[in-house]
PDB file of C-alpha atoms in Angstrom:
ATOM      1  CA  MET M  18       0.003   0.187   0.025  1.00  0.00           C
ATOM      2  CA  ALA M  19       1.498   3.574  -0.587  1.00  0.00           C
ATOM      3  CA  ILE M  20      -0.354   5.131   2.268  1.00  0.00           C
ATOM      4  CA  ARG M  21       2.386   5.326   4.777  1.00  0.00           C
ATOM      5  CA  ILE M  22       2.040   6.418   8.664  1.00  0.00           C
ATOM      6  CA  ARG M  23       4.856   8.297   9.608  1.00  0.00           C
ATOM      7  CA  ILE M  24       4.197   7.600  13.285  1.00  0.00           C
ATOM      8  CA  ALA M  25       8.267   6.529  13.798  1.00  0.00           C
ATOM      9  CA  GLU M  26       9.446  10.157  12.301  1.00  0.00           C
ATOM     10  CA  VAL M  27       6.824  12.011  14.462  1.00  0.00           C
ATOM     11  CA  LEU M  28       7.874  10.076  17.575  1.00  0.00           C
ATOM     12  CA  ALA M  29      11.488  10.672  16.853  1.00  0.00           C
ATOM     13  CA  GLN M  30      10.823  14.434  16.135  1.00  0.00           C
ATOM     14  CA  ARG M  31       9.090  14.703  19.331  1.00  0.00           C
ATOM     15  CA  ARG M  32      11.884  12.231  21.002  1.00  0.00           C
ATOM     16  CA  LEU M  33       8.700  10.003  22.369  1.00  0.00           C
ATOM     17  CA  SER M  34       8.580   6.473  22.971  1.00  0.00           C
ATOM     18  CA  LEU M  35       5.661   4.179  21.895  1.00  0.00           C
ATOM     19  CA  ILE M  36       4.893   3.233  25.254  1.00  0.00           C
ATOM     20  CA  GLU M  37       4.960   6.745  26.224  1.00  0.00           C
ATOM     21  CA  LEU M  38       2.437   7.593  23.177  1.00  0.00           C
ATOM     22  CA  SER M  39       0.439   4.423  24.300  1.00  0.00           C
ATOM     23  CA  ASP M  40       0.126   6.086  28.056  1.00  0.00           C
ATOM     24  CA  ARG M  41      -0.778   9.312  26.336  1.00  0.00           C
ATOM     25  CA  THR M  42      -3.665   8.075  23.857  1.00  0.00           C
ATOM     26  CA  GLY M  43      -4.519   4.801  25.805  1.00  0.00           C
ATOM     27  CA  ILE M  44      -4.197   2.904  22.374  1.00  0.00           C
ATOM     28  CA  SER M  45      -2.172  -0.291  23.016  1.00  0.00           C
ATOM     29  CA  VAL M  46       1.383  -0.897  22.322  1.00  0.00           C
ATOM     30  CA  ARG M  47       0.674  -3.584  20.191  1.00  0.00           C
ATOM     31  CA  ASP M  48      -1.962  -1.617  17.969  1.00  0.00           C
ATOM     32  CA  LEU M  49       0.867   1.346  17.751  1.00  0.00           C
ATOM     33  CA  GLU M  50       3.648  -1.286  16.702  1.00  0.00           C
ATOM     34  CA  VAL M  51       0.905  -2.236  13.661  1.00  0.00           C
ATOM     35  CA  LEU M  52       0.683   1.229  12.692  1.00  0.00           C
ATOM     36  CA  ARG M  53       4.311   1.982  13.021  1.00  0.00           C
ATOM     37  CA  ASP M  54       5.543  -1.174  10.875  1.00  0.00           C
ATOM     38  CA  GLN M  55       3.038  -0.262   8.316  1.00  0.00           C
ATOM     39  CA  ARG M  56       0.524  -3.292   8.882  1.00  0.00           C
ATOM     40  CA  ALA M  57      -2.465  -1.579   9.103  1.00  0.00           C
ATOM     41  CA  MET M  58      -5.144  -1.828   6.664  1.00  0.00           C
ATOM     42  CA  ALA M  59      -7.355   0.773   8.204  1.00  0.00           C
ATOM     43  CA  VAL M  60      -7.216   3.755  10.769  1.00  0.00           C
ATOM     44  CA  ARG M  61     -10.416   4.981  12.392  1.00  0.00           C
ATOM     45  CA  LEU M  62     -10.979   8.619  12.611  1.00  0.00           C
ATOM     46  CA  ARG M  63     -11.269   8.260  16.534  1.00  0.00           C
ATOM     47  CA  THR M  64      -7.556   6.574  16.863  1.00  0.00           C
ATOM     48  CA  LEU M  65      -6.306   9.501  13.964  1.00  0.00           C
ATOM     49  CA  ASP M  66      -7.701  12.110  16.627  1.00  0.00           C
ATOM     50  CA  CYS M  67      -6.234  10.511  19.685  1.00  0.00           C
ATOM     51  CA  LEU M  68      -2.729  10.680  17.967  1.00  0.00           C
ATOM     52  CA  CYS M  69      -3.572  14.183  16.912  1.00  0.00           C
ATOM     53  CA  LYS M  70      -4.074  15.123  20.120  1.00  0.00           C
ATOM     54  CA  ALA M  71      -1.568  13.357  21.768  1.00  0.00           C
ATOM     55  CA  LEU M  72       1.207  14.558  19.354  1.00  0.00           C
ATOM     56  CA  SER M  73      -0.101  17.849  18.990  1.00  0.00           C
ATOM     57  CA  CYS M  74       0.299  17.848  15.157  1.00  0.00           C
ATOM     58  CA  GLN M  75      -2.138  17.455  11.961  1.00  0.00           C
ATOM     59  CA  PRO M  76      -3.237  14.285  10.292  1.00  0.00           C
ATOM     60  CA  GLY M  77      -1.598  15.113   7.470  1.00  0.00           C
ATOM     61  CA  GLU M  78       2.044  15.316   9.267  1.00  0.00           C
ATOM     62  CA  LEU M  79       1.229  11.269  10.473  1.00  0.00           C
ATOM     63  CA  LEU M  80      -0.207  10.278   6.915  1.00  0.00           C
ATOM     64  CA  GLY M  81       1.559  10.197   3.691  1.00  0.00           C
ATOM     65  CA  TYR M  82       1.677   8.734  -0.017  1.00  0.00           C
ATOM     66  CA  GLU M  83       4.354   6.916  -1.520  1.00  0.00           C
ATOM     67  CA  VAL M  84       4.717   5.682  -4.861  1.00  0.00           C
ATOM     68  CA  ASP M  85       6.288   2.100  -4.503  1.00  0.00           C
TER      69      ASP M  85
ATOM     70  CA  MET X  12     -27.043 -24.753  24.099  1.00  0.00           C
ATOM     71  CA  ARG X  13     -24.185 -22.874  22.348  1.00  0.00           C
ATOM     72  CA  PHE X  14     -22.956 -23.911  18.681  1.00  0.00           C
ATOM     73  CA  LEU X  15     -19.462 -22.806  18.952  1.00  0.00           C
ATOM     74  CA  GLY X  16     -16.745 -22.707  21.686  1.00  0.00           C
ATOM     75  CA  PRO X  17     -15.694 -24.996  24.777  1.00  0.00           C
ATOM     76  CA  ARG X  18     -18.796 -27.229  25.355  1.00  0.00           C
ATOM     77  CA  SER X  19     -20.941 -26.488  22.164  1.00  0.00           C
ATOM     78  CA  ILE X  20     -22.286 -28.609  19.853  1.00  0.00           C
ATOM     79  CA  SER X  21     -19.409 -28.194  17.732  1.00  0.00           C
ATOM     80  CA  SER X  22     -17.164 -29.627  20.465  1.00  0.00           C
ATOM     81  CA  LEU X  23     -19.416 -32.489  20.917  1.00  0.00           C
ATOM     82  CA  LEU X  24     -19.514 -33.230  17.173  1.00  0.00           C
ATOM     83  CA  LYS X  25     -15.401 -32.818  17.153  1.00  0.00           C
ATOM     84  CA  THR X  26     -15.392 -35.547  19.568  1.00  0.00           C
ATOM     85  CA  ALA X  27     -17.653 -37.952  17.679  1.00  0.00           C
ATOM     86  CA  LEU X  28     -15.411 -37.028  14.695  1.00  0.00           C
ATOM     87  CA  ASP X  29     -12.809 -38.242  16.654  1.00  0.00           C
ATOM     88  CA  VAL X  30     -14.174 -41.338  17.636  1.00  0.00           C
ATOM     89  CA  VAL X  31     -15.282 -41.982  13.691  1.00  0.00           C
ATOM     90  CA  TYR X  32     -11.480 -41.279  12.605  1.00  0.00           C
ATOM     91  CA  TYR X  33     -10.007 -43.681  14.661  1.00  0.00           C
ATOM     92  CA  GLY X  34     -13.047 -46.106  13.937  1.00  0.00           C
ATOM     93  CA  LEU X  35     -12.089 -45.643  10.010  1.00  0.00           C
ATOM     94  CA  PHE X  36      -8.441 -46.258  10.981  1.00  0.00           C
ATOM     95  CA  THR X  37      -8.923 -49.289  12.661  1.00  0.00           C
ATOM     96  CA  LEU X  38     -11.266 -50.300   9.861  1.00  0.00           C
ATOM     97  CA  VAL X  39      -8.631 -49.432   7.076  1.00  0.00           C
ATOM     98  CA  ALA X  40      -5.880 -51.487   9.047  1.00  0.00           C
ATOM     99  CA  GLY X  41      -8.798 -54.556   8.917  1.00  0.00           C
ATOM    100  CA  VAL X  42      -9.398 -54.632   5.463  1.00  0.00           C
ATOM    101  CA  PHE X  43      -5.564 -54.135   4.285  1.00  0.00           C
ATOM    102  CA  ILE X  44      -4.617 -57.220   6.793  1.00  0.00           C
ATOM    103  CA  ALA X  45      -7.701 -59.204   5.115  1.00  0.00           C
ATOM    104  CA  ALA X  46      -6.251 -58.335   1.971  1.00  0.00           C
ATOM    105  CA  VAL X  47      -2.694 -59.734   2.808  1.00  0.00           C
ATOM    106  CA  CYS X  48      -4.068 -62.745   4.404  1.00  0.00           C
ATOM    107  CA  LEU X  49      -6.401 -63.330   1.250  1.00  0.00           C
ATOM    108  CA  LEU X  50      -3.058 -63.315  -0.813  1.00  0.00           C
ATOM    109  CA  SER X  51      -1.380 -65.618   1.771  1.00  0.00           C
ATOM    110  CA  VAL X  52      -3.590 -67.699   3.480  1.00  0.00           C
ATOM    111  CA  PRO X  53      -4.548 -70.897   0.982  1.00  0.00           C
ATOM    112  CA  ASN X  54      -7.949 -71.826   0.588  1.00  0.00           C
ATOM    113  CA  LEU X  55      -9.297 -68.990   2.284  1.00  0.00           C
ATOM    114  CA  ALA X  56     -10.532 -67.091  -1.216  1.00  0.00           C
ATOM    115  CA  HIS X  57     -12.548 -70.168  -1.969  1.00  0.00           C
ATOM    116  CA  GLU X  58     -13.901 -70.394   1.565  1.00  0.00           C
ATOM    117  CA  VAL X  59     -15.015 -66.296   1.114  1.00  0.00           C
ATOM    118  CA  VAL X  60     -16.822 -67.378  -2.203  1.00  0.00           C
ATOM    119  CA  ARG X  61     -18.493 -70.580  -0.141  1.00  0.00           C
ATOM    120  CA  ARG X  62     -19.305 -68.640   2.710  1.00  0.00           C
ATOM    121  CA  LEU X  63     -21.061 -65.655   0.599  1.00  0.00           C
ATOM    122  CA  ASP X  64     -22.685 -67.981  -1.769  1.00  0.00           C
ATOM    123  CA  ILE X  65     -21.249 -65.839  -4.954  1.00  0.00           C
ATOM    124  CA  ALA X  66     -22.390 -67.231  -8.352  1.00  0.00           C
ATOM    125  CA  GLY X  67     -19.165 -66.734 -10.095  1.00  0.00           C
ATOM    126  CA  ASN X  68     -15.676 -67.662  -9.289  1.00  0.00           C
ATOM    127  CA  ILE X  69     -13.388 -64.973  -7.797  1.00  0.00           C
ATOM    128  CA  GLY X  70      -9.861 -65.564  -7.233  1.00  0.00           C
ATOM    129  CA  ALA X  71      -7.704 -64.714  -4.279  1.00  0.00           C
ATOM    130  CA  GLY X  72      -5.979 -61.928  -6.363  1.00  0.00           C
ATOM    131  CA  GLU X  73      -9.300 -60.463  -7.378  1.00  0.00           C
ATOM    132  CA  GLN X  74     -11.044 -60.103  -4.053  1.00  0.00           C
ATOM    133  CA  ALA X  75      -7.683 -58.988  -2.806  1.00  0.00           C
ATOM    134  CA  LEU X  76      -8.423 -56.107  -5.531  1.00  0.00           C
ATOM    135  CA  ILE X  77     -11.603 -55.497  -4.499  1.00  0.00           C
ATOM    136  CA  LEU X  78     -10.511 -55.370  -0.785  1.00  0.00           C
ATOM    137  CA  ILE X  79      -7.712 -52.838  -1.424  1.00  0.00           C
ATOM    138  CA  ALA X  80     -10.321 -50.673  -3.690  1.00  0.00           C
ATOM    139  CA  PHE X  81     -12.470 -50.827  -0.846  1.00  0.00           C
ATOM    140  CA  GLY X  82      -9.734 -49.601   1.486  1.00  0.00           C
ATOM    141  CA  LEU X  83      -8.666 -46.531  -0.781  1.00  0.00           C
ATOM    142  CA  SER X  84     -12.159 -45.570  -0.458  1.00  0.00           C
ATOM    143  CA  LEU X  85     -12.150 -45.783   3.100  1.00  0.00           C
ATOM    144  CA  CYS X  86      -8.728 -43.633   3.155  1.00  0.00           C
ATOM    145  CA  GLY X  87     -10.498 -40.875   1.214  1.00  0.00           C
ATOM    146  CA  TYR X  88     -13.339 -40.804   3.808  1.00  0.00           C
ATOM    147  CA  LEU X  89     -10.561 -41.061   6.854  1.00  0.00           C
ATOM    148  CA  LEU X  90      -8.633 -37.978   5.190  1.00  0.00           C
ATOM    149  CA  ILE X  91     -12.049 -36.279   4.835  1.00  0.00           C
ATOM    150  CA  THR X  92     -12.614 -36.841   8.352  1.00  0.00           C
ATOM    151  CA  HIS X  93      -9.051 -35.689   9.501  1.00  0.00           C
ATOM    152  CA  TRP X  94      -9.640 -32.467   7.722  1.00  0.00           C
ATOM    153  CA  THR X  95     -13.598 -32.372   8.875  1.00  0.00           C
ATOM    154  CA  ARG X  96     -12.034 -32.571  12.768  1.00  0.00           C
ATOM    155  CA  TYR X  97      -9.598 -29.642  12.205  1.00  0.00           C
ATOM    156  CA  VAL X  98     -12.348 -27.570  11.015  1.00  0.00           C
ATOM    157  CA  PHE X  99     -14.337 -28.602  14.021  1.00  0.00           C
ATOM    158  CA  GLN X 100     -11.378 -28.230  16.316  1.00  0.00           C
ATOM    159  CA  THR X 101     -11.485 -24.452  15.378  1.00  0.00           C
ATOM    160  CA  LEU X 102     -15.046 -24.178  15.651  1.00  0.00           C
ATOM    161  CA  ALA X 103     -14.899 -25.864  19.248  1.00  0.00           C
ATOM    162  CA  GLU X 104     -12.298 -23.228  20.159  1.00  0.00           C
ATOM    163  CA  GLY X 105     -14.789 -20.649  18.897  1.00  0.00           C
ATOM    164  CA  ASP X 106     -12.571 -19.540  16.030  1.00  0.00           C
ATOM    165  CA  ALA X 107     -14.973 -20.036  13.180  1.00  0.00           C
ATOM    166  CA  PHE X 108     -12.946 -17.798  10.764  1.00  0.00           C
ATOM    167  CA  HIS X 109      -9.488 -19.427  10.823  1.00  0.00           C
ATOM    168  CA  PRO X 110      -7.588 -19.006   7.713  1.00  0.00           C
ATOM    169  CA  ASP X 111      -6.570 -22.552   7.357  1.00  0.00           C
ATOM    170  CA  ASN X 112     -10.154 -23.800   7.667  1.00  0.00           C
ATOM    171  CA  THR X 113     -10.543 -22.390   3.409  1.00  0.00           C
ATOM    172  CA  LYS X 114      -7.767 -24.630   2.694  1.00  0.00           C
ATOM    173  CA  ARG X 115      -9.241 -27.764   4.631  1.00  0.00           C
ATOM    174  CA  LEU X 116     -12.660 -27.184   3.486  1.00  0.00           C
ATOM    175  CA  ARG X 117     -11.452 -26.879  -0.239  1.00  0.00           C
ATOM    176  CA  TRP X 118      -9.580 -30.158   0.328  1.00  0.00           C
ATOM    177  CA  ILE X 119     -12.681 -31.706   1.627  1.00  0.00           C
ATOM    178  CA  GLY X 120     -14.363 -30.777  -1.605  1.00  0.00           C
ATOM    179  CA  PHE X 121     -11.597 -32.533  -3.488  1.00  0.00           C
ATOM    180  CA  GLY X 122     -11.735 -35.287  -1.230  1.00  0.00           C
ATOM    181  CA  LEU X 123     -15.422 -35.642  -1.914  1.00  0.00           C
ATOM    182  CA  ALA X 124     -15.132 -35.375  -5.688  1.00  0.00           C
ATOM    183  CA  GLY X 125     -12.640 -37.722  -5.923  1.00  0.00           C
ATOM    184  CA  LEU X 126     -14.233 -40.781  -3.842  1.00  0.00           C
ATOM    185  CA  GLU X 127     -17.090 -40.142  -6.283  1.00  0.00           C
ATOM    186  CA  ILE X 128     -14.922 -40.316  -9.521  1.00  0.00           C
ATOM    187  CA  PHE X 129     -13.369 -43.395  -7.868  1.00  0.00           C
ATOM    188  CA  GLY X 130     -16.845 -44.809  -7.139  1.00  0.00           C
ATOM    189  CA  TYR X 131     -17.348 -44.594 -10.705  1.00  0.00           C
ATOM    190  CA  LEU X 132     -14.344 -46.237 -11.752  1.00  0.00           C
ATOM    191  CA  THR X 133     -14.394 -48.981  -9.256  1.00  0.00           C
ATOM    192  CA  ARG X 134     -18.225 -49.473 -10.275  1.00  0.00           C
ATOM    193  CA  PHE X 135     -16.909 -49.501 -14.158  1.00  0.00           C
ATOM    194  CA  VAL X 136     -14.228 -51.729 -13.248  1.00  0.00           C
ATOM    195  CA  ALA X 137     -16.310 -54.493 -10.970  1.00  0.00           C
ATOM    196  CA  GLU X 138     -19.040 -54.690 -13.814  1.00  0.00           C
ATOM    197  CA  GLY X 139     -16.718 -55.029 -16.758  1.00  0.00           C
ATOM    198  CA  VAL X 140     -13.725 -57.506 -15.468  1.00  0.00           C
ATOM    199  CA  PHE X 141     -15.555 -59.188 -12.709  1.00  0.00           C
ATOM    200  CA  HIS X 142     -19.006 -59.192 -14.263  1.00  0.00           C
ATOM    201  CA  LEU X 143     -20.178 -58.032 -10.564  1.00  0.00           C
ATOM    202  CA  ARG X 144     -23.874 -56.508 -10.634  1.00  0.00           C
ATOM    203  CA  PHE X 145     -24.547 -53.371  -8.972  1.00  0.00           C
ATOM    204  CA  GLU X 146     -27.845 -51.534  -8.204  1.00  0.00           C
ATOM    205  CA  PRO X 147     -27.883 -48.296 -10.974  1.00  0.00           C
ATOM    206  CA  ILE X 148     -28.277 -44.811  -9.768  1.00  0.00           C
ATOM    207  CA  TYR X 149     -31.017 -42.481 -11.136  1.00  0.00           C
ATOM    208  CA  GLY X 150     -31.997 -39.047 -10.552  1.00  0.00           C
ATOM    209  CA  LEU X 151     -31.414 -36.998  -7.380  1.00  0.00           C
ATOM    210  CA  ARG X 152     -29.400 -39.609  -5.720  1.00  0.00           C
ATOM    211  CA  ALA X 153     -26.706 -39.386  -8.801  1.00  0.00           C
ATOM    212  CA  VAL X 154     -26.673 -35.394  -8.260  1.00  0.00           C
ATOM    213  CA  THR X 155     -26.411 -35.016  -4.633  1.00  0.00           C
ATOM    214  CA  ALA X 156     -22.889 -36.222  -3.900  1.00  0.00           C
ATOM    215  CA  TRP X 157     -21.888 -33.402  -6.723  1.00  0.00           C
ATOM    216  CA  PHE X 158     -24.301 -30.953  -5.240  1.00  0.00           C
ATOM    217  CA  SER X 159     -22.831 -31.741  -1.842  1.00  0.00           C
ATOM    218  CA  VAL X 160     -19.095 -31.004  -3.579  1.00  0.00           C
ATOM    219  CA  LEU X 161     -20.244 -27.519  -5.078  1.00  0.00           C
ATOM    220  CA  VAL X 162     -21.849 -26.627  -1.462  1.00  0.00           C
ATOM    221  CA  VAL X 163     -18.489 -27.649   0.080  1.00  0.00           C
ATOM    222  CA  PHE X 164     -16.489 -25.298  -2.413  1.00  0.00           C
ATOM    223  CA  VAL X 165     -18.976 -22.410  -1.794  1.00  0.00           C
ATOM    224  CA  LEU X 166     -18.478 -22.557   2.063  1.00  0.00           C
ATOM    225  CA  ALA X 167     -14.634 -22.571   1.263  1.00  0.00           C
ATOM    226  CA  GLU X 168     -15.275 -19.434  -0.385  1.00  0.00           C
ATOM    227  CA  VAL X 169     -17.585 -17.685   2.446  1.00  0.00           C
ATOM    228  CA  PHE X 170     -14.585 -18.996   5.243  1.00  0.00           C
ATOM    229  CA  LYS X 171     -12.259 -17.224   2.754  1.00  0.00           C
ATOM    230  CA  GLU X 172     -14.384 -14.301   3.194  1.00  0.00           C
ATOM    231  CA  GLY X 173     -14.540 -14.730   6.693  1.00  0.00           C
ATOM    232  CA  ALA X 174     -10.804 -14.507   7.288  1.00  0.00           C
ATOM    233  CA  ARG X 175     -10.475 -11.726   4.954  1.00  0.00           C
ATOM    234  CA  LEU X 176     -12.879  -9.795   7.168  1.00  0.00           C
ATOM    235  CA  ARG X 177     -11.184 -10.826  10.431  1.00  0.00           C
ATOM    236  CA  GLN X 178      -7.939  -9.921   9.509  1.00  0.00           C
ATOM    237  CA  GLU X 179      -8.793  -6.342   8.206  1.00  0.00           C
ATOM    238  CA  ALA X 180     -10.668  -5.872  11.609  1.00  0.00           C
ATOM    239  CA  ASP X 181      -7.922  -7.247  13.282  1.00  0.00           C
ATOM    240  CA  LEU X 182      -5.604  -4.668  11.444  1.00  0.00           C
ATOM    241  CA  THR X 183      -7.834  -1.744  12.070  1.00  0.00           C
ATOM    242  CA  ILE X 184      -6.564   0.357  14.722  1.00  0.00           C
TER     243      ILE X 184
END
């Protein structure tokens, strides 16, 4: 899939770990790993809302389109 | 009573299938031992013909061949039971759309089709070579087996779609 979830990059910019993000959002570490490893097939708007709130960013910063 | 999960009808059927599987296993072993006995024990074939009151004279080799054909068809049923047991095991665990169930159901379909073709072939050979007579199969009975094969293949596709939807649900965050 050409849609990339840039969670690793955003976390690195903010010097945060997955565990800290999990604590802030309430999303399990396992689910965050699925997002980070680009294995997710769909992302709920509710999840995106939590991530944007916790990371103080726009959805566009978390998602990108990269042609394979 | 529940249909899926532990202590449900599925687990009861799984236990019943286990009994059938091991019973069939014993029967297959018995049939092959009987075939070997027919070939190795003198006068046994003659005794079988006399006891069963068969009109024609069927020799030990032919009798062993019939038994081996019967044993092979039982092996087909054994394999079908084996795959069905695994399907019911996943149902008894409450995991209906297990990804492997699609593959298992397809094999069950191929097994049923193979058994039906094997049945036609053995009938053809038995009637042609050994001059045995079988009751002819007409009408609905003739197509029921093929309909069941098609139903199993359709079920396999249903399970494939179910497994895909489950995977999608698992990977929706």
